[in-house]
mmCIF file of C-alpha atoms in Angstrom:
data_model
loop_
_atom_site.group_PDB
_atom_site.id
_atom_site.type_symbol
_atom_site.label_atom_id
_atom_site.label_comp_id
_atom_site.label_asym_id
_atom_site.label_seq_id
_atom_site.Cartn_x
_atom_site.Cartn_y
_atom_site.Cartn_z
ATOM 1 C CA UNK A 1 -2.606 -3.359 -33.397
ATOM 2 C CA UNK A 2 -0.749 -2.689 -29.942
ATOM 3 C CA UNK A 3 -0.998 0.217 -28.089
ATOM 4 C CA UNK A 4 -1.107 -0.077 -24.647
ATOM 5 C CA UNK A 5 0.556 -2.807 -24.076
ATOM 6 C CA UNK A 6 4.169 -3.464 -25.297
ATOM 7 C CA UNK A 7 6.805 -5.170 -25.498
ATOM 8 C CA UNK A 8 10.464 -4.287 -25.233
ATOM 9 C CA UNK A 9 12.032 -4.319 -28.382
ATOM 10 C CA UNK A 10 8.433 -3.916 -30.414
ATOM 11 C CA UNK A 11 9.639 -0.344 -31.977
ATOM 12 C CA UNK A 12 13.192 -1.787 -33.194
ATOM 13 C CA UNK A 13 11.204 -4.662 -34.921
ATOM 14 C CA UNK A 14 9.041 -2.113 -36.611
ATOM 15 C CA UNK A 15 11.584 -0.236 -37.585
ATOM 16 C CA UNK A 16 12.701 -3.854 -39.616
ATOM 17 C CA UNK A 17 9.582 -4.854 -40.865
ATOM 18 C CA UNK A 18 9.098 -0.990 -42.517
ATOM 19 C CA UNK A 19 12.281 -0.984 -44.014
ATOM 20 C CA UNK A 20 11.823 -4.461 -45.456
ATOM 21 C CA UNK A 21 8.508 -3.815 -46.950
ATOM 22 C CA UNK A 22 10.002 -0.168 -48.158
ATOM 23 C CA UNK A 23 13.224 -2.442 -49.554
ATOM 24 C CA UNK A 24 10.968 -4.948 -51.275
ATOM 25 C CA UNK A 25 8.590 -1.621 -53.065
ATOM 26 C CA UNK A 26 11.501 -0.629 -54.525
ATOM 27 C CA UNK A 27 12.417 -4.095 -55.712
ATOM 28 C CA UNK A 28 16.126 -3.484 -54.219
ATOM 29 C CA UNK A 29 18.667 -5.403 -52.838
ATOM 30 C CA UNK A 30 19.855 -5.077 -49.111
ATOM 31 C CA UNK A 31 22.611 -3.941 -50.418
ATOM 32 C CA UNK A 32 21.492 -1.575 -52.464
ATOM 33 C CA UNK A 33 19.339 -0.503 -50.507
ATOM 34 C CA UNK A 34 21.920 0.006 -47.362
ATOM 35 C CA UNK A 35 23.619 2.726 -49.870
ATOM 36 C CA UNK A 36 20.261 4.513 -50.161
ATOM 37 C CA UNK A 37 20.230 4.804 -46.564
ATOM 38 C CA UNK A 38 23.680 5.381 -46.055
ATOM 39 C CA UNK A 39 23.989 2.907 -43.907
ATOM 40 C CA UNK A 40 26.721 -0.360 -43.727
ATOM 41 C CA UNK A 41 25.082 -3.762 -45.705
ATOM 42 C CA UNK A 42 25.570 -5.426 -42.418
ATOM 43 C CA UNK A 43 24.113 -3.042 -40.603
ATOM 44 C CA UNK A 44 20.938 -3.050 -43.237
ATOM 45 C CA UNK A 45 20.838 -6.862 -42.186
ATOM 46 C CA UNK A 46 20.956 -6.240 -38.891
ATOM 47 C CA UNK A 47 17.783 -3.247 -39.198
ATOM 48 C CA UNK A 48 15.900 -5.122 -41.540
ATOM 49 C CA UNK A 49 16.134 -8.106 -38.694
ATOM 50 C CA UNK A 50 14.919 -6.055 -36.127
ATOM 51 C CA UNK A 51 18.151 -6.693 -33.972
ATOM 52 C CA UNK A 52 19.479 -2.573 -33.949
ATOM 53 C CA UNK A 53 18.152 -0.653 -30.874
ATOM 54 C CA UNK A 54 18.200 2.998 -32.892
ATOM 55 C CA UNK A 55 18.723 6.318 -31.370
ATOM 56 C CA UNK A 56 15.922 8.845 -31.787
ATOM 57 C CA UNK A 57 18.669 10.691 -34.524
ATOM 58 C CA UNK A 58 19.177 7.225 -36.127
ATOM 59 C CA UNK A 59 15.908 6.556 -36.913
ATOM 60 C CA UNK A 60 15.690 10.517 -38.599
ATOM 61 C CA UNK A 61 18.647 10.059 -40.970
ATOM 62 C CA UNK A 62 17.096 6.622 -42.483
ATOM 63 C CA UNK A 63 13.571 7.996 -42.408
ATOM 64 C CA UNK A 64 15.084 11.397 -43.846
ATOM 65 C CA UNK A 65 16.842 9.189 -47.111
ATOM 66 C CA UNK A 66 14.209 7.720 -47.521
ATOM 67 C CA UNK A 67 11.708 10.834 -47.709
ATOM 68 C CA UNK A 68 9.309 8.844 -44.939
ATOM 69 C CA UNK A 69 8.546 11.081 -41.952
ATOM 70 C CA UNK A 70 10.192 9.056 -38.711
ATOM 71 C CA UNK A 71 7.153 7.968 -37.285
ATOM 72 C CA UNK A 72 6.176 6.054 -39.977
ATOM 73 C CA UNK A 73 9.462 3.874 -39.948
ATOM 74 C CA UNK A 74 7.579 2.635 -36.530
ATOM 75 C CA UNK A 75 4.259 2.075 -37.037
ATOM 76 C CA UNK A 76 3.327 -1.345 -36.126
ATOM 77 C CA UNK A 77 0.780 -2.099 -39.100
ATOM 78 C CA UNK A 78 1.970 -5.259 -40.589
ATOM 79 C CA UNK A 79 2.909 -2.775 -43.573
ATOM 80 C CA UNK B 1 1.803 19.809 -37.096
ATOM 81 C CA UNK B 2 5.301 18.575 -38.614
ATOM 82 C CA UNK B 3 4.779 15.491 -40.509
ATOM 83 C CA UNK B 4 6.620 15.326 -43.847
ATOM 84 C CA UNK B 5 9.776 17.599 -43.313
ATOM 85 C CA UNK B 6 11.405 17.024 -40.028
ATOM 86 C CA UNK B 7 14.515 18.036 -38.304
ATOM 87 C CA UNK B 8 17.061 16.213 -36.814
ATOM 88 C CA UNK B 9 16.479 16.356 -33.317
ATOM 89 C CA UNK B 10 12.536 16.795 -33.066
ATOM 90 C CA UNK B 11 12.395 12.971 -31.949
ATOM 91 C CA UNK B 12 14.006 13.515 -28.953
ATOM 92 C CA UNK B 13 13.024 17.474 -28.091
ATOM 93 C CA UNK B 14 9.398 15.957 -28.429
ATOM 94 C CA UNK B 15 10.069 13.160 -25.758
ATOM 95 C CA UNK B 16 11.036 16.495 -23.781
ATOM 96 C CA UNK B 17 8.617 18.409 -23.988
ATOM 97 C CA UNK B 18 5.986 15.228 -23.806
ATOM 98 C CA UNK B 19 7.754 14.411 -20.503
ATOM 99 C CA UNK B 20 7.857 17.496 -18.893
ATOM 100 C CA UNK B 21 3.734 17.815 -19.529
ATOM 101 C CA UNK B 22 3.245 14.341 -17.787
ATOM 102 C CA UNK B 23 5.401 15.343 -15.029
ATOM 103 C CA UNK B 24 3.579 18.626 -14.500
ATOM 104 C CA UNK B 25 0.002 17.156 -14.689
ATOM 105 C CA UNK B 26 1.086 14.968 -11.749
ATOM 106 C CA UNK B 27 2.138 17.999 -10.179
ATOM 107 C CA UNK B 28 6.188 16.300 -9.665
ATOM 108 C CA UNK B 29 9.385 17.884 -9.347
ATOM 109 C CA UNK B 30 12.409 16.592 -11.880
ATOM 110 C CA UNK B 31 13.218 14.849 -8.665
ATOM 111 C CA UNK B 32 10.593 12.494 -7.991
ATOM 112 C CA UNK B 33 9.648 12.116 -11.702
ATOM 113 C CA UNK B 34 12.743 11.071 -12.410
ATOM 114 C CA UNK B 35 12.332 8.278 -9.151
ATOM 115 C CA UNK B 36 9.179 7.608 -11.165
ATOM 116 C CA UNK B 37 10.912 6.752 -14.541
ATOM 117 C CA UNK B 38 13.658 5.188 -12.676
ATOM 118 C CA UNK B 39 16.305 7.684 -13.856
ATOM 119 C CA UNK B 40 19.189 9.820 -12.451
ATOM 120 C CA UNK B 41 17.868 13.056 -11.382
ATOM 121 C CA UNK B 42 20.017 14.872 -14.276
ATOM 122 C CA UNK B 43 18.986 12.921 -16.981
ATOM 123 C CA UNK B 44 16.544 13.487 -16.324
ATOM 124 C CA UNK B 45 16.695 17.634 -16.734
ATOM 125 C CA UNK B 46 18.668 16.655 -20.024
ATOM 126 C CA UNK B 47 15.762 14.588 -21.375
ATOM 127 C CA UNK B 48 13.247 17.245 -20.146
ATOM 128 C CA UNK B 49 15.163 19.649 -22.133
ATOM 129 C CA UNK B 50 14.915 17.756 -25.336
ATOM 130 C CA UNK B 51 19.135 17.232 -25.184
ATOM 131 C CA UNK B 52 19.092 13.067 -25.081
ATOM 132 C CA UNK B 53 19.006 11.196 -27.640
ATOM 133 C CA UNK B 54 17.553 8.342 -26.761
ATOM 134 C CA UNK B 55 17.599 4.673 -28.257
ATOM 135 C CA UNK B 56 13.624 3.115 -28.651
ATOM 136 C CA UNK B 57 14.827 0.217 -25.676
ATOM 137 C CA UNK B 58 15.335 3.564 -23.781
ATOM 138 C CA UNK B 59 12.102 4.796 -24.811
ATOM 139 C CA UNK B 60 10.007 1.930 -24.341
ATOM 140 C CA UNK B 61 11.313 1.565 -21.011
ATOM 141 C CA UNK B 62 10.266 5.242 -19.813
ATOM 142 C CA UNK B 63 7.184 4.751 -21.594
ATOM 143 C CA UNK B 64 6.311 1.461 -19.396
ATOM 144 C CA UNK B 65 6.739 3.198 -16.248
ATOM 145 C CA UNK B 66 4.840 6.039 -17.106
ATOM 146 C CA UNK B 67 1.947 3.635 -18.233
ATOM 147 C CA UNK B 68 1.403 5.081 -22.201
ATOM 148 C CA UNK B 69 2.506 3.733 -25.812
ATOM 149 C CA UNK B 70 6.192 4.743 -26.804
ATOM 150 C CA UNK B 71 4.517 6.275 -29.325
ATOM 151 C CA UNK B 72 2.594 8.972 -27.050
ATOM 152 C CA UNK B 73 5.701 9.801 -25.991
ATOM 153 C CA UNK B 74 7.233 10.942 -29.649
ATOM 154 C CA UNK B 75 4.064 13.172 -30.272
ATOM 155 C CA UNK B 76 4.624 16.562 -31.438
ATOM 156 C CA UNK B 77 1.021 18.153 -30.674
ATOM 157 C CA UNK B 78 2.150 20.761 -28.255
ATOM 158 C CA UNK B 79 0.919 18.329 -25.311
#
């Protein structure tokens, strides 16, 4: 678990690994999933990869579809 | 305590008031906490006031200089 320490780009990859694991609960598709969230399929790639710095309003709208409070789109858990 | 139902925009007015809190138990004006965070002077007001919305490179980077986890920094517990 990190918490003092950090590195650049460690929230963004969070952000991918939740959404994967939330993707792979559901048994969906990236592509299906990227019209749950509203989102573009490339862009679901692209989250899912880790590679998309979010905004703070971002990262409400996905957690918002998917009925997730935002906070727990980051935790860094290995979920 | 706001943890299931959120509204667009708490991410960010949280960072605010989180910030301002820090700044104030160091006893800094906007001006030198913003030297201290390595912002302009009026973003830093605008971040203060809950109005940016930030992306998480953004807020990993203030987080850094100020020395806590990004995540301290997205707290809503009236700190």
């Amino acid at each position: 678990m990190r918490t003092l320490s950090s590195v650049e780009g460690d929230l963004q990859r969070a952000v991918g690994r939740n959404l994967r694991a939330y993707r792979l609960e559901r048994g969906l598709s990236q592509e299906d999933f990227a019209d749950v969230l509203g989102v573009h399929r490339t862009y679901m790639g692209g989250l899912e990869r880790g590679e998309r710095n979010l905004t703070l309003r971002s990262l409400e709208r996905i957690a918002e579809k998917l009925g997730v409070p935002p906070l727990e789109l980051l935790r860094d858990d290995g979920k």
